[in-house]
Coordinates of C-alpha atoms in Angstrom, one line a residue:
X1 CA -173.1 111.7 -36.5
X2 CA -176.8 112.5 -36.2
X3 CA -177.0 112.8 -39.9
X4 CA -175.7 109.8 -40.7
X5 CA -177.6 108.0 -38.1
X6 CA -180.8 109.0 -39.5
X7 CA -180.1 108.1 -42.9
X8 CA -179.7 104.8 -42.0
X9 CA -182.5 104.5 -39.8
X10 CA -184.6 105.3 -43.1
X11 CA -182.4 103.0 -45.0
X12 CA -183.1 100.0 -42.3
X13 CA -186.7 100.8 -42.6
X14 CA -186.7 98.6 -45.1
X15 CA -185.7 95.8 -44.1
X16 CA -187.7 92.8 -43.6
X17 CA -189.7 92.3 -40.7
X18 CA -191.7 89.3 -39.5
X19 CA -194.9 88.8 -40.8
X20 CA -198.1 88.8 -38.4
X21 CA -198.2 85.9 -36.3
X22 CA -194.7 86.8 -34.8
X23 CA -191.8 84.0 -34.7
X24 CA -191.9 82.0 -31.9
X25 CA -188.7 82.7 -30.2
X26 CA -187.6 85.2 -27.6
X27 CA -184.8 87.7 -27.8
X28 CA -182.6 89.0 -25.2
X29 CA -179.0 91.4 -25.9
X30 CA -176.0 91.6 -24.0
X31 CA -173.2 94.1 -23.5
X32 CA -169.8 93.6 -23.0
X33 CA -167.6 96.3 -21.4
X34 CA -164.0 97.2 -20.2
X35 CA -163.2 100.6 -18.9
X36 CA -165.4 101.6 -22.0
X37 CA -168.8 103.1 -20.1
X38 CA -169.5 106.3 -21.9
X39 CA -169.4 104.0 -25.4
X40 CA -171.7 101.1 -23.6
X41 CA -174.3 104.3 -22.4
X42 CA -174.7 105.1 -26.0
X43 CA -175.2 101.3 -26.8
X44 CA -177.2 100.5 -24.1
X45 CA -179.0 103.8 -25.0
X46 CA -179.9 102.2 -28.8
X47 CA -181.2 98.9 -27.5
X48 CA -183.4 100.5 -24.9
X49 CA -185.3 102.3 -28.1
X50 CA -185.7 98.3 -29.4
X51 CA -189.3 97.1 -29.1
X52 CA -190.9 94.8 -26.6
X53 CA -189.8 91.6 -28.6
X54 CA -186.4 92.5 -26.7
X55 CA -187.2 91.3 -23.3
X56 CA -184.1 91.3 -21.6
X57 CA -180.5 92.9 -21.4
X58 CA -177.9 91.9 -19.9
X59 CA -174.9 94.2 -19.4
X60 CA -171.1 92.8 -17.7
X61 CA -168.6 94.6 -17.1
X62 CA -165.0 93.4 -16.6
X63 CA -164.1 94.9 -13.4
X64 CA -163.2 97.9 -14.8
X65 CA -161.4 100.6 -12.8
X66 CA -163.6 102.8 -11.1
X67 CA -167.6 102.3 -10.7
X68 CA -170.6 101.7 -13.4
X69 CA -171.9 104.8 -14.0
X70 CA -176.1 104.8 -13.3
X71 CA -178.0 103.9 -16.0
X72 CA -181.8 105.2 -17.3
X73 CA -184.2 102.9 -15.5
X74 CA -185.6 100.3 -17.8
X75 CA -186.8 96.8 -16.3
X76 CA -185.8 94.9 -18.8
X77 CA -181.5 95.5 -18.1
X78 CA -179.9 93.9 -15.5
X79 CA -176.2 94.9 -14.5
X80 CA -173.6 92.8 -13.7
X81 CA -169.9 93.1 -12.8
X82 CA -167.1 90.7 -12.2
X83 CA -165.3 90.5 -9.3
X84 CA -162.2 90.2 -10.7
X85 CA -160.7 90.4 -14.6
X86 CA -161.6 87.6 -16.2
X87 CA -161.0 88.7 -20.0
X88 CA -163.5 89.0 -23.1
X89 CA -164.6 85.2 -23.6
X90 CA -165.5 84.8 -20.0
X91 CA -167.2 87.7 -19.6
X92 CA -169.3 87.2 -22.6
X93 CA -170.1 83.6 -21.8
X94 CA -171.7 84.7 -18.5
X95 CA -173.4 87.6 -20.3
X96 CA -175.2 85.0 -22.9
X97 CA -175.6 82.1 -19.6
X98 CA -177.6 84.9 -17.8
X99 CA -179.7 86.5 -20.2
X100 CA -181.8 83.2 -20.8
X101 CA -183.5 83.8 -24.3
X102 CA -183.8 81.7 -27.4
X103 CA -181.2 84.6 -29.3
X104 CA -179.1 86.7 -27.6
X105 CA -178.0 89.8 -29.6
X106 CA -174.2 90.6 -28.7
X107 CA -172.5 94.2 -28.9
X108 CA -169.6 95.1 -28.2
X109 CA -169.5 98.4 -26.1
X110 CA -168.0 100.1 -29.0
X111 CA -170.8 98.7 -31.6
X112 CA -174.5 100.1 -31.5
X113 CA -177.6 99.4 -33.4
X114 CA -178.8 101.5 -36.1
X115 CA -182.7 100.7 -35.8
X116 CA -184.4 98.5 -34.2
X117 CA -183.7 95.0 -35.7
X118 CA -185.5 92.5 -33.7
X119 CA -188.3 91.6 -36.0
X120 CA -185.7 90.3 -38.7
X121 CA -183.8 89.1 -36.4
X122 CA -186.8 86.8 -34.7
X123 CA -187.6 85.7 -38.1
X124 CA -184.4 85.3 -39.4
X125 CA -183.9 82.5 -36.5
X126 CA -187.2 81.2 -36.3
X127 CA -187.5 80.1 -40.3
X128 CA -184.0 78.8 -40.0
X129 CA -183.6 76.0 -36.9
X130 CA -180.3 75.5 -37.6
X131 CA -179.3 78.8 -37.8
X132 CA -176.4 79.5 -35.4
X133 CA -175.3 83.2 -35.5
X134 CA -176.3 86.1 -37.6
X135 CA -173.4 88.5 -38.1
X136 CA -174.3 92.3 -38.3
X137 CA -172.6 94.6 -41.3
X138 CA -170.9 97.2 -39.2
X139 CA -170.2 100.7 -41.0
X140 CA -167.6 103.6 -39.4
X141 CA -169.2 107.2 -38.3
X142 CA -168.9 108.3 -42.4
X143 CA -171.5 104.9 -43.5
X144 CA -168.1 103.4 -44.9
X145 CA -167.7 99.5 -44.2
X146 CA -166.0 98.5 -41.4
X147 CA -164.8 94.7 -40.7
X148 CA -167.7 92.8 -39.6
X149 CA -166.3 89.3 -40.8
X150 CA -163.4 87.7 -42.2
X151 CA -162.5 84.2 -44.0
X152 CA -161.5 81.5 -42.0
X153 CA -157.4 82.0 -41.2
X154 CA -154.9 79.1 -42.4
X155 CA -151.2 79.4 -41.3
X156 CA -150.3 80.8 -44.8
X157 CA -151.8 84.4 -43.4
X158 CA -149.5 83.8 -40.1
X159 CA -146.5 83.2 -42.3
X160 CA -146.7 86.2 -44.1
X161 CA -147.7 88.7 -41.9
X162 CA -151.2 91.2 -41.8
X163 CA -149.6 93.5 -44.1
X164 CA -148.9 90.8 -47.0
X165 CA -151.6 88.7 -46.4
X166 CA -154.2 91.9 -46.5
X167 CA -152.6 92.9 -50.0
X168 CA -153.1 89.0 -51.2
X169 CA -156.7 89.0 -50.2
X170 CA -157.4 92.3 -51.9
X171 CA -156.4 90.5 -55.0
X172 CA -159.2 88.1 -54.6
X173 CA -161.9 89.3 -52.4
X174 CA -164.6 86.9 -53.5
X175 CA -165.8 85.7 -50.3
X176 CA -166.6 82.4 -49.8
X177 CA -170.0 82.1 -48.0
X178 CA -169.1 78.6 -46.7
X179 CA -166.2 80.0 -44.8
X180 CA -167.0 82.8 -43.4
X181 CA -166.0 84.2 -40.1
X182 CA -168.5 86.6 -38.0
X183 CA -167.2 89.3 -35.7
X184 CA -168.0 89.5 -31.9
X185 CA -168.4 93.6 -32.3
X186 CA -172.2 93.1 -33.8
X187 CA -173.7 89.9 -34.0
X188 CA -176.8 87.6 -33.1
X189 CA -176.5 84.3 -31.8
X190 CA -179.0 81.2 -30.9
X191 CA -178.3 80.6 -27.4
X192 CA -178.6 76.7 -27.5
X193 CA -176.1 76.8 -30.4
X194 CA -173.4 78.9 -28.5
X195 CA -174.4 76.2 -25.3
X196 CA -174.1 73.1 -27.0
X197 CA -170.7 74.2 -28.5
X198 CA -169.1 75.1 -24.9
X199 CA -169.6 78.9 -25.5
X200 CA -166.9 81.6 -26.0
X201 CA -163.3 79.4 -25.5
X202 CA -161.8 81.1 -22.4
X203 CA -158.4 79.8 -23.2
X204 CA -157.6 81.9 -26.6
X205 CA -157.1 85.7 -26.6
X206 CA -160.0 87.5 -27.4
X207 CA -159.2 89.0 -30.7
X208 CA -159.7 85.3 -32.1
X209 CA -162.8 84.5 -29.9
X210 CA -165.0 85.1 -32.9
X211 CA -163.7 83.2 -35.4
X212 CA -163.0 80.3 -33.5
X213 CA -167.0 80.3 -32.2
X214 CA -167.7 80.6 -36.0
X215 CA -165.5 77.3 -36.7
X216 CA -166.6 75.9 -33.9
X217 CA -170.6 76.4 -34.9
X218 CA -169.7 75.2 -38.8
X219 CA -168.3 71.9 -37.4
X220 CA -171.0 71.0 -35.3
X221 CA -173.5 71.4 -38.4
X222 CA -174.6 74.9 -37.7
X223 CA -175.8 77.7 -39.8
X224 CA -173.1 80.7 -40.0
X225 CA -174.6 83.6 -42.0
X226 CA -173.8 87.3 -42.8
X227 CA -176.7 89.6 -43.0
X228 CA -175.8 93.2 -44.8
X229 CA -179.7 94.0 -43.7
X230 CA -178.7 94.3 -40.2
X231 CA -176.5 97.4 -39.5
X232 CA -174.5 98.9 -36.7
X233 CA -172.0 101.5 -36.1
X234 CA -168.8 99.8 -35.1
X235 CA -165.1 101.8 -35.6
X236 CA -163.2 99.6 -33.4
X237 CA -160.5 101.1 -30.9
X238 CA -163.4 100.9 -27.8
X239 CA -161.0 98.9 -25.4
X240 CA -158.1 100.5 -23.8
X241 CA -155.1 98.3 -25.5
X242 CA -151.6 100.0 -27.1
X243 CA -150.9 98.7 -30.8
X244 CA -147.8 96.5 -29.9
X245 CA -149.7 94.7 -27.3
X246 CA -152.7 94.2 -30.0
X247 CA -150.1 92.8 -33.2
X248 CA -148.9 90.4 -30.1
X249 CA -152.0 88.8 -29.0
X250 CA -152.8 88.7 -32.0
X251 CA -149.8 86.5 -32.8
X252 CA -150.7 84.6 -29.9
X253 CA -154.0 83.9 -29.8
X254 CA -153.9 83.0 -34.0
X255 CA -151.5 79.9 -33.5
X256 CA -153.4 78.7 -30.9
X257 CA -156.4 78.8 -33.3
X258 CA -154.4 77.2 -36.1
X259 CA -153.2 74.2 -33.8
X260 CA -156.7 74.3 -32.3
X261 CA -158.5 73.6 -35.4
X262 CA -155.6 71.4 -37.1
X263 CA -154.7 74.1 -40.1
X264 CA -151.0 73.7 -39.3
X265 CA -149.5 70.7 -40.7
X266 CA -145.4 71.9 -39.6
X267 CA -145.6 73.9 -36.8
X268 CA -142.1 74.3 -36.9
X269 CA -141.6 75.2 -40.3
X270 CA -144.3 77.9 -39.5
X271 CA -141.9 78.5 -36.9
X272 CA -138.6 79.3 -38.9
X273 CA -140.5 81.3 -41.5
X274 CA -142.5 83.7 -39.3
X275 CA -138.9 84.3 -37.4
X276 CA -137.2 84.4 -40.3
X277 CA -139.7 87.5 -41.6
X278 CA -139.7 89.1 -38.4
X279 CA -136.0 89.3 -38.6
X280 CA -136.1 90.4 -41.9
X281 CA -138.7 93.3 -41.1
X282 CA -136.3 94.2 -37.9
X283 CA -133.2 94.3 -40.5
X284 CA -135.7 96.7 -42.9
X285 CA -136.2 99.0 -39.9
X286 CA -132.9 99.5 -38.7
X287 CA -131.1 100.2 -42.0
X288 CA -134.4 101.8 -43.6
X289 CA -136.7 103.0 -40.5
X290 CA -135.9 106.9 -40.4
X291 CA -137.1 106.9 -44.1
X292 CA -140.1 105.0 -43.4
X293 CA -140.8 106.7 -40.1
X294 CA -140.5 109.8 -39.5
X295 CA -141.5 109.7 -36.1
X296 CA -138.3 108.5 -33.9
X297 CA -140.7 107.4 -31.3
X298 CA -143.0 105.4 -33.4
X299 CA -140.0 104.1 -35.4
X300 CA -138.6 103.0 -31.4
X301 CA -141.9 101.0 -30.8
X302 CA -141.6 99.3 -34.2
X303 CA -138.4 98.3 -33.4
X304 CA -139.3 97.0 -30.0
X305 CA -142.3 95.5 -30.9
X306 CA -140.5 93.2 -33.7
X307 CA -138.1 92.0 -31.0
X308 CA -140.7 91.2 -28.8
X309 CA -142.7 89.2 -31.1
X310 CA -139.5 87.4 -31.8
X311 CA -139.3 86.5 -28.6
X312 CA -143.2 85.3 -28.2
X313 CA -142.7 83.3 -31.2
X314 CA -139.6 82.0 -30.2
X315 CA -141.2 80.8 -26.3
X316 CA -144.7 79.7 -27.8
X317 CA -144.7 78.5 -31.5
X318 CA -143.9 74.9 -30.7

């Protein structure tokens, strides 16, 4: 890992940096964090190398189990934890309420910088006024790409499941700029934007918090842009949550997004086909699973997880 992180320290050397006569706005980062602490150290760690046009970060943690571990004295980060759970959205919106800057840089506590970006990033928002939120690219621990943004989702992707609608997008994966969605694991935002929009919505699951703030900043005449310059390790798998639980929320939290935003013309047609697939993929596993799964306990959690999602779909795609 230290290889690789030195590489791309030299390789962000070059990226742009304000000229003299620095931009006019102030920059501030925040921290997220659920029973993650050892990964938020090593984030909090990076920032704290950052120079002095970072003048504040904020860490909150979600009232994880067990207490915050003590952290290298610097007087620009403040600690905060909720009293009780309140999940992702709400946790980030007090992080970005309290740290008070113009731009708030926002990692997850998985996610890290790889240099010191807040020179582009203070330009980047100062030349633009109507620039809303800056995502990161995020690479895994061998400098591959990892997902750092996505298009925006219609119900067609819901219909057909990830596993189709991946292998449909593979076969064109011309993004369109216009559309794109940033991800919460690395990203800078303007802190009047995310304000003026009502912040992070507390009422969808948090694997769709993201992309609805994206939508949300595109409608109300905002600037969402993806920066390749900026880079930051993010893998993913940081928060303590089992796989069926994840392909649920997912489920969940993506039709409330669709009927949100107005991207599903028959919700209950959407309704019969996603049911009628997940019936389909239950049928598939029963006569074909020990061929597809070796594993008799994964090919048990398959199972269960597809009736399970029938059921979600059944009590909440209305």
């Amino acid at each position: 890992m230290k290889d690789f992180d030195s590489k791309l320290h030299g390789s962000m050397a070059d990226v742009q940096s304000s000229p003299s006569g620095a931009p006019d706005v102030t920059l501030g980062a925040v921290v997220t964090t659920f029973d993650s602490w050892p990964l938020a150290a090593r984030c909090l760690e990076a920032l704290r190398s950052w120079s002095g046009r970072l003048e504040r970060i904020v860490v909150v943690d979600d009232c994880s189990p067990g207490s915050a571990p003590d952290l290298a004295s610097d007087p620009r980060l403040a600690l905060r934890i909720n009293a009780v759970r309140q999940g992702f959205a709400a946790t980030l919106n007090r992080a970005v309420q309290e740290v008070g800057t113009d731009v708030a840089v926002v990692f997850d506590a998985d996610a890290y910088p790889l240099s010191d970006a807040s020179e582009a990033i203070c330009a980047a928002f100062a030349g633009e006024p109507r620039l809303g939120v800056l995502g990161f690219r995020t690479v895994d621990a061998r400098g591959h790409d990892s997902p750092s943004w996505s298009d925006e989702p219609g119900a067609f992707g819901l219909a057909a499941g990830q596993r189709l609608d991946g292998w449909l997008r593979r076969l064109r994966p011309v993004r369109r700029p216009e559309a794109v969605c940033l991800h919460a694991a690395a990203l800078a935002l303007r802190r009047e934007a995310f304000l003026a929009v009502g912040g992070a919505d507390e009422e969808l699951g948090f694997l769709d918090v993201d992309v609805d703030l994206s939508m949300r900043l595109r409608r109300a005449g905002w600037s969402v842009r993806w920066e390749p310059a900026l880079v930051a390790f993010h893998e993913g798998g940081g928060s303590p949550v089992t796989t069926r639980w994840r392909v649920q929320e997912l489920y969940r939290s993506r039709f409330r997004l669709l009927r949100k935003h107005g991207r599903i013309r028959f919700p209950g047609l959407l309704r019969v086909v996603v049911l009628a697939r997940l019936h389909l993929e239950s049928l598939l596993l029963a006569v074909l699973g020990s061929v597809l799964f070796r594993d008799a306990e994964r090919r048990r959690d398959k199972a269960l997880g597809r009736r399970e999602l029938i059921q979600l779909v059944r009590r909440e795609f209305h």
